[in-house]
Amino acid sequence: MKKLSILLTFGAALVLSACGGGGGEGDAEADDRVAELQEAGTVNIGFANEPPYAYENSETGELEGAAIDIATAVFEEMGVENVEGHLTDWGELIPGVQAGQYDVITAGMAIQPDRCENALFAEPEMQYGEGLVVAAGNPHDIHSYADIAENPDVTVALMEGTTQFEFLESEGVDPSQFMSVADIPGQLAAVQSGNADVTAATEATLRAAYESLGSDEVEIVEDFEQPDIEGIPSFGAAAFNMEDEGLREAYNEALKTLKEDGTIDEILDNSQGFTAENNRVEVDGITASELCEGGSEG
């Protein structure tokens, strides 16, 4: 795995600016934007610390995770060899790419219609379901989102800006039951400390965090009942500034090549919490356009 540099950014970051001017043809604009990145040899990627999708390895200081590995491979296919990662909070990813702080954001972010209003999503590169972590012994007998809705005394810790707020609310959970925290470790810590009764996130995220925590005070709900609601399974993708349509299309072409030659399958099979069989998105499968319009396979 190539070494990737990581810059911690919570404000403005040094980035490549798009070639100016309107009126150029889309293909020319795409070529110019990609050429900029190729000439610089570096792409700036915004990511949130959410294993196993994208995170900073605390021991090596390098970027890791399936979403990071996919983006790195795609940009390498596009002729851009170096990735500089910019760590920020999940809720700041889309505002950051909107503001031009990054060339692209990647963290397994689910393609959702409201997000499509503020960012250009590439084609989906992975799919995933939901999961729950509860206190050891599951004292509230929680096995589904519906179980949470049926008990108004249950508090749910959720990471700010994630789709789980909408998912749970659509299953009847009252927003007064939500506790908003900054990150996945904070979600598990809330349950471990008793400040929350349960936490929800994608299954791969929770399983990785739970295994890393190694605590007998919490447990993952192995028999969780996946809700039959729009948006599940979720489809994760990289996302771009709304003005970078050409760059997004060039990314899509490279991503398609790597899906077809098996590179994406290999990355998923070698990433914690993922397998190609469970998490791949077929080349001729659901598209970002369909997901932005509210479509779903699941």
mmCIF file of C-alpha atoms in Angstrom:
data_model
loop_
_atom_site.group_PDB
_atom_site.id
_atom_site.type_symbol
_atom_site.label_atom_id
_atom_site.label_comp_id
_atom_site.label_asym_id
_atom_site.label_seq_id
_atom_site.Cartn_x
_atom_site.Cartn_y
_atom_site.Cartn_z
ATOM 1 C CA MET A 1 0.000 0.000 0.000
ATOM 2 C CA LYS A 2 1.447 3.332 -1.016
ATOM 3 C CA LYS A 3 2.081 5.819 1.766
ATOM 4 C CA LEU A 4 -0.447 8.654 1.803
ATOM 5 C CA SER A 5 0.083 12.004 3.452
ATOM 6 C CA ILE A 6 -2.554 13.261 5.866
ATOM 7 C CA LEU A 7 -3.240 16.885 6.691
ATOM 8 C CA LEU A 8 -5.612 17.729 9.526
ATOM 9 C CA THR A 9 -7.872 20.523 8.309
ATOM 10 C CA PHE A 10 -10.795 22.129 10.004
ATOM 11 C CA GLY A 11 -10.756 25.353 8.018
ATOM 12 C CA ALA A 12 -9.532 26.372 4.623
ATOM 13 C CA ALA A 13 -7.058 24.059 2.907
ATOM 14 C CA LEU A 14 -4.666 24.572 0.059
ATOM 15 C CA VAL A 15 -6.328 23.094 -2.998
ATOM 16 C CA LEU A 16 -6.145 23.046 -6.733
ATOM 17 C CA SER A 17 -8.509 25.509 -8.350
ATOM 18 C CA ALA A 18 -10.452 24.635 -11.463
ATOM 19 C CA CYS A 19 -9.509 26.290 -14.732
ATOM 20 C CA GLY A 20 -11.671 29.346 -15.078
ATOM 21 C CA GLY A 21 -14.127 30.285 -17.634
ATOM 22 C CA GLY A 22 -17.471 29.257 -18.844
ATOM 23 C CA GLY A 23 -18.446 28.449 -22.328
ATOM 24 C CA GLY A 24 -15.975 25.596 -22.837
ATOM 25 C CA GLU A 25 -17.306 22.217 -23.903
ATOM 26 C CA GLY A 26 -17.802 19.630 -21.164
ATOM 27 C CA ASP A 27 -15.155 17.273 -22.524
ATOM 28 C CA ALA A 28 -12.596 20.079 -22.733
ATOM 29 C CA GLU A 29 -13.374 21.154 -19.175
ATOM 30 C CA ALA A 30 -12.969 17.576 -17.962
ATOM 31 C CA ASP A 31 -9.655 17.237 -19.781
ATOM 32 C CA ASP A 32 -8.445 20.549 -18.289
ATOM 33 C CA ARG A 33 -9.458 19.587 -14.747
ATOM 34 C CA VAL A 34 -7.894 16.150 -14.947
ATOM 35 C CA ALA A 35 -4.792 17.650 -16.561
ATOM 36 C CA GLU A 36 -4.444 20.021 -13.609
ATOM 37 C CA LEU A 37 -4.437 17.140 -11.176
ATOM 38 C CA GLN A 38 -2.051 15.106 -13.337
ATOM 39 C CA GLU A 39 0.372 18.011 -13.626
ATOM 40 C CA ALA A 40 0.300 18.639 -9.874
ATOM 41 C CA GLY A 41 0.528 14.905 -9.238
ATOM 42 C CA THR A 42 -1.710 15.252 -6.187
ATOM 43 C CA VAL A 43 -5.417 15.074 -5.380
ATOM 44 C CA ASN A 44 -6.804 16.501 -2.130
ATOM 45 C CA ILE A 45 -9.353 14.197 -0.505
ATOM 46 C CA GLY A 46 -11.591 15.110 2.421
ATOM 47 C CA PHE A 47 -12.493 12.229 4.707
ATOM 48 C CA ALA A 48 -14.111 11.573 8.065
ATOM 49 C CA ASN A 49 -12.580 9.208 10.590
ATOM 50 C CA GLU A 50 -15.018 6.323 10.129
ATOM 51 C CA PRO A 51 -13.488 2.854 10.015
ATOM 52 C CA PRO A 52 -13.681 0.738 7.964
ATOM 53 C CA TYR A 53 -14.573 3.174 5.155
ATOM 54 C CA ALA A 54 -11.942 5.868 5.688
ATOM 55 C CA TYR A 55 -9.722 6.588 8.666
ATOM 56 C CA GLU A 56 -6.283 7.545 9.871
ATOM 57 C CA ASN A 57 -4.235 4.670 11.231
ATOM 58 C CA SER A 58 -3.265 5.878 14.709
ATOM 59 C CA GLU A 59 0.014 3.939 14.634
ATOM 60 C CA THR A 60 1.296 4.690 11.124
ATOM 61 C CA GLY A 61 -0.453 8.002 10.433
ATOM 62 C CA GLU A 62 -1.516 6.705 7.022
ATOM 63 C CA LEU A 63 -4.934 6.715 5.365
ATOM 64 C CA GLU A 64 -6.708 3.377 5.293
ATOM 65 C CA GLY A 65 -10.143 1.954 4.560
ATOM 66 C CA ALA A 66 -12.082 0.659 1.570
ATOM 67 C CA ALA A 67 -13.284 4.076 0.384
ATOM 68 C CA ILE A 68 -9.765 5.505 0.561
ATOM 69 C CA ASP A 69 -8.276 2.516 -1.269
ATOM 70 C CA ILE A 70 -10.894 2.747 -4.018
ATOM 71 C CA ALA A 71 -10.388 6.486 -4.511
ATOM 72 C CA THR A 72 -6.608 6.041 -4.547
ATOM 73 C CA ALA A 73 -6.868 3.307 -7.183
ATOM 74 C CA VAL A 74 -9.261 5.350 -9.322
ATOM 75 C CA PHE A 75 -7.064 8.444 -9.307
ATOM 76 C CA GLU A 76 -4.031 6.306 -10.056
ATOM 77 C CA GLU A 77 -5.935 4.972 -13.075
ATOM 78 C CA MET A 78 -6.512 8.632 -14.018
ATOM 79 C CA GLY A 79 -2.769 9.342 -13.778
ATOM 80 C CA VAL A 80 -2.732 11.058 -10.382
ATOM 81 C CA GLU A 81 -0.296 9.257 -8.116
ATOM 82 C CA ASN A 82 -0.394 11.105 -4.801
ATOM 83 C CA VAL A 83 -3.286 11.492 -2.354
ATOM 84 C CA GLU A 84 -3.310 14.097 0.394
ATOM 85 C CA GLY A 85 -5.978 13.380 2.991
ATOM 86 C CA HIS A 86 -7.743 16.090 4.975
ATOM 87 C CA LEU A 87 -9.453 14.860 8.139
ATOM 88 C CA THR A 88 -12.658 16.623 9.143
ATOM 89 C CA ASP A 89 -15.942 15.892 10.918
ATOM 90 C CA TRP A 90 -18.520 13.931 8.946
ATOM 91 C CA GLY A 91 -20.941 16.842 8.868
ATOM 92 C CA GLU A 92 -18.274 19.074 7.300
ATOM 93 C CA LEU A 93 -17.487 16.849 4.304
ATOM 94 C CA ILE A 94 -20.065 18.250 1.878
ATOM 95 C CA PRO A 95 -19.640 21.878 3.048
ATOM 96 C CA GLY A 96 -15.884 21.400 2.620
ATOM 97 C CA VAL A 97 -16.056 20.180 -0.971
ATOM 98 C CA GLN A 98 -18.638 22.889 -1.714
ATOM 99 C CA ALA A 99 -16.170 25.500 -0.438
ATOM 100 C CA GLY A 100 -13.340 24.100 -2.554
ATOM 101 C CA GLN A 101 -11.321 22.796 0.377
ATOM 102 C CA TYR A 102 -11.005 19.385 -1.308
ATOM 103 C CA ASP A 103 -11.072 18.034 -4.846
ATOM 104 C CA VAL A 104 -13.213 15.110 -3.713
ATOM 105 C CA ILE A 105 -14.665 13.640 -0.528
ATOM 106 C CA THR A 106 -14.833 9.948 0.253
ATOM 107 C CA ALA A 107 -16.001 8.058 3.319
ATOM 108 C CA GLY A 108 -18.482 5.511 1.999
ATOM 109 C CA MET A 109 -21.047 8.333 2.038
ATOM 110 C CA ALA A 110 -24.501 7.096 1.051
ATOM 111 C CA ILE A 111 -26.014 8.706 -2.025
ATOM 112 C CA GLN A 112 -29.178 10.463 -0.832
ATOM 113 C CA PRO A 113 -31.463 12.904 -2.727
ATOM 114 C CA ASP A 114 -30.890 15.755 -0.257
ATOM 115 C CA ARG A 115 -27.127 15.309 -0.455
ATOM 116 C CA CYS A 116 -27.317 15.318 -4.255
ATOM 117 C CA GLU A 117 -28.553 18.912 -4.038
ATOM 118 C CA ASN A 118 -25.174 19.970 -2.652
ATOM 119 C CA ALA A 119 -22.599 17.564 -4.095
ATOM 120 C CA LEU A 120 -21.972 15.649 -7.335
ATOM 121 C CA PHE A 121 -21.815 11.944 -6.523
ATOM 122 C CA ALA A 122 -19.793 9.511 -8.574
ATOM 123 C CA GLU A 123 -21.315 6.140 -9.413
ATOM 124 C CA PRO A 124 -21.761 3.874 -6.362
ATOM 125 C CA GLU A 125 -18.689 1.855 -5.439
ATOM 126 C CA MET A 126 -20.052 -0.193 -2.505
ATOM 127 C CA GLN A 127 -23.311 -1.124 -0.798
ATOM 128 C CA TYR A 128 -23.990 -1.890 2.854
ATOM 129 C CA GLY A 129 -26.741 -2.531 5.421
ATOM 130 C CA GLU A 130 -27.439 -1.278 8.950
ATOM 131 C CA GLY A 131 -26.406 -2.416 12.420
ATOM 132 C CA LEU A 132 -26.975 -1.821 16.154
ATOM 133 C CA VAL A 133 -24.791 -1.938 19.267
ATOM 134 C CA VAL A 134 -26.429 -2.181 22.714
ATOM 135 C CA ALA A 135 -25.378 -2.655 26.325
ATOM 136 C CA ALA A 136 -24.223 -6.172 27.177
ATOM 137 C CA GLY A 137 -27.139 -8.530 27.564
ATOM 138 C CA ASN A 138 -29.365 -6.253 25.464
ATOM 139 C CA PRO A 139 -31.449 -5.189 28.508
ATOM 140 C CA HIS A 140 -34.094 -3.411 26.375
ATOM 141 C CA ASP A 141 -34.405 -6.406 24.003
ATOM 142 C CA ILE A 142 -33.698 -4.308 20.899
ATOM 143 C CA HIS A 143 -33.515 -6.170 17.605
ATOM 144 C CA SER A 144 -34.907 -3.623 15.158
ATOM 145 C CA TYR A 145 -35.607 0.055 14.651
ATOM 146 C CA ALA A 146 -39.249 -0.739 15.432
ATOM 147 C CA ASP A 147 -38.226 -1.962 18.904
ATOM 148 C CA ILE A 148 -36.663 1.441 19.575
ATOM 149 C CA ALA A 149 -39.804 3.221 18.395
ATOM 150 C CA GLU A 150 -41.954 1.131 20.734
ATOM 151 C CA ASN A 151 -39.974 2.191 23.806
ATOM 152 C CA PRO A 152 -39.826 6.013 24.213
ATOM 153 C CA ASP A 153 -37.444 5.627 27.151
ATOM 154 C CA VAL A 154 -34.702 4.279 24.847
ATOM 155 C CA THR A 155 -32.009 6.796 23.839
ATOM 156 C CA VAL A 156 -30.124 6.339 20.560
ATOM 157 C CA ALA A 157 -26.630 7.763 20.010
ATOM 158 C CA LEU A 158 -26.056 8.776 16.370
ATOM 159 C CA MET A 159 -23.202 10.472 14.561
ATOM 160 C CA GLU A 160 -24.094 13.960 13.373
ATOM 161 C CA GLY A 161 -25.033 14.196 9.701
ATOM 162 C CA THR A 162 -25.630 10.482 9.069
ATOM 163 C CA THR A 163 -28.615 8.861 7.366
ATOM 164 C CA GLN A 164 -29.587 6.955 10.516
ATOM 165 C CA PHE A 165 -31.534 9.978 11.794
ATOM 166 C CA GLU A 166 -33.880 9.741 8.805
ATOM 167 C CA PHE A 167 -33.998 5.939 8.849
ATOM 168 C CA LEU A 168 -34.979 5.746 12.511
ATOM 169 C CA GLU A 169 -37.497 8.559 12.263
ATOM 170 C CA SER A 170 -39.148 6.861 9.285
ATOM 171 C CA GLU A 171 -39.577 3.776 11.485
ATOM 172 C CA GLY A 172 -41.395 5.801 14.136
ATOM 173 C CA VAL A 173 -38.561 6.752 16.492
ATOM 174 C CA ASP A 174 -39.225 10.157 18.033
ATOM 175 C CA PRO A 175 -36.403 12.715 17.493
ATOM 176 C CA SER A 176 -36.440 13.389 21.237
ATOM 177 C CA GLN A 177 -34.824 9.948 21.625
ATOM 178 C CA PHE A 178 -31.770 10.964 19.585
ATOM 179 C CA MET A 179 -28.401 11.866 21.071
ATOM 180 C CA SER A 180 -26.023 13.480 18.562
ATOM 181 C CA VAL A 181 -22.290 12.740 18.901
ATOM 182 C CA ALA A 182 -19.242 13.634 16.831
ATOM 183 C CA ASP A 183 -17.951 10.232 15.757
ATOM 184 C CA ILE A 184 -18.283 6.453 15.927
ATOM 185 C CA PRO A 185 -16.115 6.041 19.069
ATOM 186 C CA GLY A 186 -18.388 8.598 20.717
ATOM 187 C CA GLN A 187 -21.419 6.508 19.782
ATOM 188 C CA LEU A 188 -20.038 3.377 21.434
ATOM 189 C CA ALA A 189 -18.790 5.368 24.420
ATOM 190 C CA ALA A 190 -22.311 6.725 24.957
ATOM 191 C CA VAL A 191 -23.690 3.184 25.201
ATOM 192 C CA GLN A 192 -20.759 1.946 27.269
ATOM 193 C CA SER A 193 -21.240 4.759 29.797
ATOM 194 C CA GLY A 194 -25.010 4.327 29.954
ATOM 195 C CA ASN A 195 -25.741 7.758 28.487
ATOM 196 C CA ALA A 196 -27.438 5.997 25.551
ATOM 197 C CA ASP A 197 -29.121 2.600 25.323
ATOM 198 C CA VAL A 198 -28.299 1.801 21.722
ATOM 199 C CA THR A 199 -26.343 3.162 18.787
ATOM 200 C CA ALA A 200 -26.977 2.725 15.071
ATOM 201 C CA ALA A 201 -24.756 2.991 12.010
ATOM 202 C CA THR A 202 -23.867 0.886 9.012
ATOM 203 C CA GLU A 203 -23.109 -2.700 9.964
ATOM 204 C CA ALA A 204 -19.494 -2.623 8.734
ATOM 205 C CA THR A 205 -18.780 0.564 10.691
ATOM 206 C CA LEU A 206 -20.247 -0.713 13.943
ATOM 207 C CA ARG A 207 -18.648 -4.140 13.686
ATOM 208 C CA ALA A 208 -15.199 -2.655 13.091
ATOM 209 C CA ALA A 209 -15.608 -0.208 15.995
ATOM 210 C CA TYR A 210 -17.026 -2.873 18.291
ATOM 211 C CA GLU A 211 -14.188 -5.300 17.564
ATOM 212 C CA SER A 212 -11.615 -2.557 18.015
ATOM 213 C CA LEU A 213 -13.110 -1.504 21.369
ATOM 214 C CA GLY A 214 -12.824 -5.001 22.811
ATOM 215 C CA SER A 215 -15.244 -4.250 25.651
ATOM 216 C CA ASP A 216 -17.565 -6.761 27.333
ATOM 217 C CA GLU A 217 -19.856 -3.868 28.370
ATOM 218 C CA VAL A 218 -21.451 -3.633 24.910
ATOM 219 C CA GLU A 219 -22.473 -6.083 22.200
ATOM 220 C CA ILE A 220 -23.455 -5.993 18.566
ATOM 221 C CA VAL A 221 -26.995 -7.150 17.759
ATOM 222 C CA GLU A 222 -26.287 -10.161 15.585
ATOM 223 C CA ASP A 223 -29.962 -10.831 14.758
ATOM 224 C CA PHE A 224 -30.742 -7.237 13.757
ATOM 225 C CA GLU A 225 -33.771 -7.021 11.446
ATOM 226 C CA GLN A 226 -32.928 -4.849 8.453
ATOM 227 C CA PRO A 227 -35.735 -2.280 7.969
ATOM 228 C CA ASP A 228 -37.629 -2.369 4.700
ATOM 229 C CA ILE A 229 -37.333 1.320 3.919
ATOM 230 C CA GLU A 230 -36.021 3.394 1.042
ATOM 231 C CA GLY A 231 -32.286 3.933 1.307
ATOM 232 C CA ILE A 232 -31.413 0.487 2.686
ATOM 233 C CA PRO A 233 -29.147 -0.947 1.525
ATOM 234 C CA SER A 234 -27.129 2.234 1.232
ATOM 235 C CA PHE A 235 -24.849 2.864 -1.730
ATOM 236 C CA GLY A 236 -21.588 4.667 -0.968
ATOM 237 C CA ALA A 237 -19.656 6.853 -3.391
ATOM 238 C CA ALA A 238 -17.120 9.632 -3.750
ATOM 239 C CA ALA A 239 -18.515 13.150 -4.221
ATOM 240 C CA PHE A 240 -17.349 16.331 -5.942
ATOM 241 C CA ASN A 241 -17.997 20.062 -6.039
ATOM 242 C CA MET A 242 -21.140 20.903 -8.003
ATOM 243 C CA GLU A 243 -19.022 22.686 -10.626
ATOM 244 C CA ASP A 244 -16.739 19.690 -11.202
ATOM 245 C CA GLU A 245 -19.025 17.632 -13.433
ATOM 246 C CA GLY A 246 -16.223 16.917 -15.893
ATOM 247 C CA LEU A 247 -13.923 15.622 -13.168
ATOM 248 C CA ARG A 248 -16.737 13.496 -11.784
ATOM 249 C CA GLU A 249 -17.326 11.940 -15.207
ATOM 250 C CA ALA A 250 -13.617 11.191 -15.644
ATOM 251 C CA TYR A 251 -13.653 9.542 -12.213
ATOM 252 C CA ASN A 252 -16.669 7.469 -13.242
ATOM 253 C CA GLU A 253 -14.899 6.207 -16.356
ATOM 254 C CA ALA A 254 -11.870 5.111 -14.349
ATOM 255 C CA LEU A 255 -14.096 3.527 -11.676
ATOM 256 C CA LYS A 256 -15.930 1.535 -14.365
ATOM 257 C CA THR A 257 -12.627 0.214 -15.682
ATOM 258 C CA LEU A 258 -11.592 -0.950 -12.218
ATOM 259 C CA LYS A 259 -14.963 -2.605 -11.622
ATOM 260 C CA GLU A 260 -14.663 -4.487 -14.887
ATOM 261 C CA ASP A 261 -11.074 -5.663 -14.374
ATOM 262 C CA GLY A 262 -11.723 -6.896 -10.807
ATOM 263 C CA THR A 263 -9.685 -4.259 -8.947
ATOM 264 C CA ILE A 264 -12.653 -3.030 -6.895
ATOM 265 C CA ASP A 265 -13.567 -6.602 -5.930
ATOM 266 C CA GLU A 266 -9.986 -7.174 -4.797
ATOM 267 C CA ILE A 267 -10.028 -4.015 -2.675
ATOM 268 C CA LEU A 268 -13.310 -4.997 -1.013
ATOM 269 C CA ASP A 269 -12.094 -8.527 -0.304
ATOM 270 C CA ASN A 270 -8.956 -7.137 1.344
ATOM 271 C CA SER A 271 -10.696 -4.457 3.425
ATOM 272 C CA GLN A 272 -11.850 -4.983 7.001
ATOM 273 C CA GLY A 273 -15.591 -5.548 7.214
ATOM 274 C CA PHE A 274 -16.185 -5.938 3.467
ATOM 275 C CA THR A 275 -16.371 -8.651 0.831
ATOM 276 C CA ALA A 276 -16.894 -8.346 -2.895
ATOM 277 C CA GLU A 277 -19.783 -10.808 -2.657
ATOM 278 C CA ASN A 278 -21.698 -8.749 -0.087
ATOM 279 C CA ASN A 279 -20.659 -5.207 -0.921
ATOM 280 C CA ARG A 280 -19.955 -4.888 -4.656
ATOM 281 C CA VAL A 281 -22.098 -2.755 -6.945
ATOM 282 C CA GLU A 282 -22.308 -4.206 -10.437
ATOM 283 C CA VAL A 283 -21.268 -2.103 -13.431
ATOM 284 C CA ASP A 284 -24.807 -2.358 -14.800
ATOM 285 C CA GLY A 285 -26.430 -1.971 -11.360
ATOM 286 C CA ILE A 286 -28.174 0.988 -9.775
ATOM 287 C CA THR A 287 -26.777 4.405 -10.739
ATOM 288 C CA ALA A 288 -26.063 7.607 -8.865
ATOM 289 C CA SER A 289 -28.718 9.345 -10.957
ATOM 290 C CA GLU A 290 -31.366 6.837 -9.866
ATOM 291 C CA LEU A 291 -30.354 7.150 -6.215
ATOM 292 C CA CYS A 292 -30.412 10.951 -6.395
ATOM 293 C CA GLU A 293 -33.968 10.686 -7.691
ATOM 294 C CA GLY A 294 -34.917 8.465 -4.760
ATOM 295 C CA GLY A 295 -34.564 5.057 -6.392
ATOM 296 C CA SER A 296 -33.164 1.985 -4.674
ATOM 297 C CA GLU A 297 -32.694 -1.701 -5.259
ATOM 298 C CA GLY A 298 -33.181 -2.681 -1.660
#
